[in-house]
């Protein structure tokens, strides 16, 4: 008799954001913008910016320790650490390896996935595969990004959008077959690689004095194109993961979308016909924290008691690549 593959579930969550708050009015002092413009176009009121002596691994560590505590597990219980990030401490080794050492983990394997804003969903989906294969019992899944270090603070079209943060989830074998990650899907379209990217600093264009002078080490983005494809792609993939789980939109208790922009989120909710009361928005507080946005929001709603046993939660994300994904979880 073949045994059914175990289902994976989120056993605990944690998050961490820097203490330093940068408001829209603060930004209006350094670029030609206003609180009114930023609020109307994005819904963002303020964001957190990491202090100079810290890195993505410091936020990741705090979020991870909180997630382990929430799960009632010790670092020794982990088999794997998977981090979604595009702003690791170093080009290499991975942020996951740096985090492993900071947490004092032993006998684990650790690696990063770089899917930009979809990093956490990619890491979560990979952890689900490892757990269902029986290879891993407990994985620490983290999204941590410090995009403030990769912004051109003279470019008003991008510097207003992003903030720093980290979120983590302990993902382990579900003790109830009906609960856990019911379905997940990932997708990419690399033909959009240069629609949202950092031009220099990689193997194609290593850092030189000229690349620094040309400000090529910060985010370049065609915002309108991102907006259009993001809404369409997140709608499609959300419908597909719900189909996979044999659920419909009305079954969803809560949507925790990537927090890029309030307008993207409301457009997505409208296309899915999901009322905004069921959609989590915290972009006004943190801006777009890339791979951290979903786990930070998920941690906040769990701690606020907004997720009850049996609730169906839909996660969806979109980012550079383009890379996007979605997951359906029954808590
Ligand atoms: N303050 C004031 N004016 C500004 C600012 C600013 N911060 N930024 C741009 N403008 C100006 C532009 O220069 C332009 O002026 P012009 O008409 O004189 O040329 C005008 O405002 C309109 O600019 P648009 O780029 O057309 O503005 P748009 O309505 O498209 O909004 C925005 C821009 C907010 C970036 C929007 O395109 C967007 O939200 N795109 C999605 C991008 C995103 O969220 N990316 C995150 C990464 S990917 C992800 O996480 C999904």
XYZ file of C-alpha atoms in Angstrom, residues 73-329:
257
model
C 10.315 24.856 17.842
C 14.031 25.155 18.348
C 16.627 25.866 15.682
C 17.818 22.273 16.151
C 14.445 21.096 14.797
C 15.165 22.611 11.362
C 16.282 20.538 8.372
C 16.438 23.366 5.834
C 16.609 27.152 5.562
C 15.284 28.657 2.332
C 15.476 32.409 1.859
C 13.781 34.494 -0.814
C 15.907 37.570 -1.371
C 17.424 39.730 -4.079
C 19.449 41.858 -1.642
C 21.555 39.312 0.244
C 24.406 40.519 2.469
C 26.915 39.386 -0.169
C 26.959 38.421 -3.853
C 27.888 35.046 -2.369
C 27.576 33.079 -0.141
C 23.815 33.019 0.167
C 21.895 34.974 2.767
C 20.553 31.599 3.917
C 24.087 30.462 4.839
C 24.780 33.701 6.705
C 21.452 33.328 8.515
C 22.192 29.693 9.350
C 25.365 30.753 11.171
C 23.628 33.641 12.963
C 20.877 31.314 14.205
C 23.420 28.677 15.239
C 21.744 26.025 13.074
C 23.548 22.717 12.498
C 22.883 19.772 10.168
C 20.753 21.801 7.798
C 21.018 22.726 4.136
C 20.442 26.356 3.277
C 20.036 28.253 0.047
C 18.523 31.401 -1.445
C 15.972 31.713 -4.190
C 16.093 34.933 -6.169
C 12.663 35.715 -7.538
C 12.647 39.351 -6.385
C 9.218 40.265 -4.960
C 8.013 36.673 -5.464
C 10.930 35.310 -3.405
C 8.891 34.228 -0.398
C 6.288 32.429 -2.508
C 9.041 30.624 -4.415
C 10.758 29.622 -1.154
C 7.442 28.484 0.343
C 6.615 26.400 -2.708
C 10.076 24.775 -2.695
C 9.764 23.978 1.020
C 6.361 22.385 0.322
C 7.967 20.107 -2.306
C 10.758 19.057 0.083
C 8.296 18.310 2.870
C 5.914 16.380 0.639
C 8.831 14.343 -0.686
C 9.669 13.299 2.877
C 13.204 14.740 2.666
C 12.492 17.605 5.100
C 10.386 17.704 8.253
C 10.742 21.361 9.245
C 11.948 24.209 7.035
C 12.533 27.821 7.890
C 11.211 29.896 4.990
C 12.238 33.547 4.940
C 11.685 36.621 2.776
C 14.185 39.370 3.553
C 15.046 42.381 1.444
C 16.821 45.686 1.956
C 15.992 47.497 -1.248
C 16.854 50.873 0.287
C 20.492 49.972 -0.470
C 19.663 49.643 -4.182
C 17.654 52.800 -4.754
C 18.669 55.960 -6.534
C 17.558 58.504 -3.966
C 17.487 61.123 -6.739
C 14.992 59.132 -8.855
C 11.511 60.095 -7.646
C 9.825 57.432 -9.776
C 11.413 54.560 -7.818
C 12.773 55.763 -4.454
C 9.276 56.428 -3.102
C 8.088 52.845 -3.644
C 10.294 50.600 -1.559
C 11.110 49.805 2.071
C 13.055 47.218 4.080
C 11.839 44.229 6.092
C 11.898 40.499 6.735
C 9.273 37.871 7.405
C 9.614 34.192 8.186
C 7.498 31.065 8.447
C 8.325 27.696 9.935
C 6.877 25.165 7.528
C 6.526 21.580 8.686
C 4.589 18.368 8.272
C 0.898 19.015 8.905
C -0.685 16.883 11.625
C -4.039 17.172 9.822
C -4.363 16.075 6.184
C -7.067 18.661 5.537
C -4.896 21.578 6.620
C -1.810 23.198 5.183
C -0.644 24.232 1.736
C -3.378 22.956 -0.585
C -1.760 24.134 -3.806
C 0.938 26.436 -5.122
C 2.131 27.550 -8.540
C 5.081 29.562 -9.815
C 5.556 31.216 -13.193
C 8.054 33.453 -14.973
C 8.425 35.392 -18.212
C 12.075 36.285 -18.703
C 11.366 38.398 -21.772
C 10.588 41.180 -19.278
C 14.011 40.936 -17.580
C 14.956 44.498 -18.470
C 11.601 46.011 -17.524
C 12.556 45.960 -13.848
C 16.222 45.413 -13.002
C 19.552 46.680 -11.760
C 21.745 47.308 -14.776
C 25.252 46.963 -13.328
C 27.067 44.987 -10.676
C 26.456 41.555 -12.218
C 28.632 39.565 -14.616
C 27.250 41.430 -17.627
C 28.378 44.831 -16.401
C 30.665 44.650 -13.371
C 31.094 47.694 -11.149
C 33.375 50.393 -12.517
C 33.785 54.049 -11.719
C 31.650 54.753 -14.776
C 28.748 52.498 -13.689
C 28.761 54.208 -10.304
C 28.833 57.684 -11.876
C 25.975 56.679 -14.211
C 23.941 55.480 -11.200
C 23.548 52.015 -12.730
C 23.597 50.145 -9.404
C 20.065 51.061 -8.468
C 16.617 49.905 -9.579
C 15.410 50.766 -13.078
C 11.714 50.197 -13.713
C 9.082 50.729 -16.372
C 6.302 51.231 -13.821
C 3.365 51.264 -16.214
C 4.363 47.943 -17.817
C 4.886 46.340 -14.396
C 1.460 47.518 -13.279
C -0.347 46.093 -16.296
C 1.276 42.664 -16.342
C 1.197 42.325 -12.524
C -2.563 42.629 -12.214
C -3.301 40.290 -15.128
C -0.760 37.641 -14.071
C -1.728 37.585 -10.412
C -5.386 37.210 -11.314
C -4.674 34.267 -13.641
C -2.406 32.388 -11.265
C -4.759 32.957 -8.323
C -7.605 31.376 -10.272
C -5.368 28.449 -11.225
C -4.259 27.635 -7.651
C -7.862 27.818 -6.486
C -8.843 25.428 -9.311
C -5.987 23.092 -8.331
C -7.349 23.029 -4.779
C -10.899 22.520 -6.093
C -11.981 25.778 -4.495
C -13.610 28.908 -5.839
C -13.082 32.581 -5.134
C -16.011 32.635 -2.670
C -14.250 30.029 -0.505
C -11.377 32.434 0.185
C -11.451 33.910 3.708
C -8.487 36.221 3.259
C -6.076 37.318 0.532
C -2.534 38.266 1.514
C -1.115 39.776 -1.676
C 2.341 41.144 -2.339
C 2.306 44.740 -1.130
C 3.647 46.710 -4.091
C 1.037 49.351 -4.498
C -2.513 49.829 -3.225
C -3.774 50.378 -6.773
C -2.397 47.023 -7.945
C -4.055 45.321 -4.966
C -7.465 46.943 -5.479
C -7.365 46.236 -9.237
C -6.549 42.582 -8.498
C -9.343 42.302 -5.929
C -11.810 43.822 -8.411
C -10.791 41.388 -11.165
C -11.160 38.448 -8.762
C -14.447 39.878 -7.392
C -13.114 39.654 -3.849
C -14.327 42.408 -1.474
C -11.523 44.561 -0.056
C -12.573 43.578 3.515
C -11.003 40.198 2.731
C -7.794 41.673 1.324
C -4.855 42.563 3.543
C -3.197 45.906 2.844
C -0.296 47.247 4.906
C 1.598 48.985 2.094
C 0.821 52.368 3.708
C 3.140 51.452 6.604
C 6.039 49.738 4.871
C 6.003 50.437 1.118
C 7.093 47.566 -1.095
C 9.401 45.325 0.951
C 9.879 42.854 -1.925
C 10.196 39.241 -0.715
C 9.342 40.329 2.839
C 5.950 41.798 2.060
C 3.809 38.639 2.172
C 5.365 37.045 5.278
C 5.299 40.377 7.150
C 1.606 40.853 6.317
C 0.810 37.216 7.098
C 2.549 37.477 10.463
C 0.656 40.663 11.314
C -2.758 39.181 10.516
C -2.017 35.977 12.407
C -0.936 37.926 15.482
C -4.039 40.142 15.211
C -6.121 36.945 15.340
C -7.611 37.548 11.908
C -7.043 33.977 10.732
C -9.301 31.366 12.307
C -8.943 27.590 12.171
C -10.165 26.332 8.824
C -9.787 29.671 7.030
C -8.682 29.550 3.397
C -5.909 32.070 2.748
C -4.768 33.003 -0.761
C -1.239 34.379 -1.214
C -0.139 35.945 -4.495
C 2.956 37.807 -5.623
C 4.545 39.436 -8.645
C 7.972 40.931 -9.250
C 11.094 41.316 -11.346
C 11.757 38.587 -13.886
C 8.893 38.821 -14.333
C 8.276 36.149 -11.709
C 4.935 35.514 -10.065
C 3.154 32.907 -8.017
C 0.290 32.021 -5.729
C -0.554 29.569 -2.965
C -3.707 28.459 -1.179
C -3.445 27.477 2.476
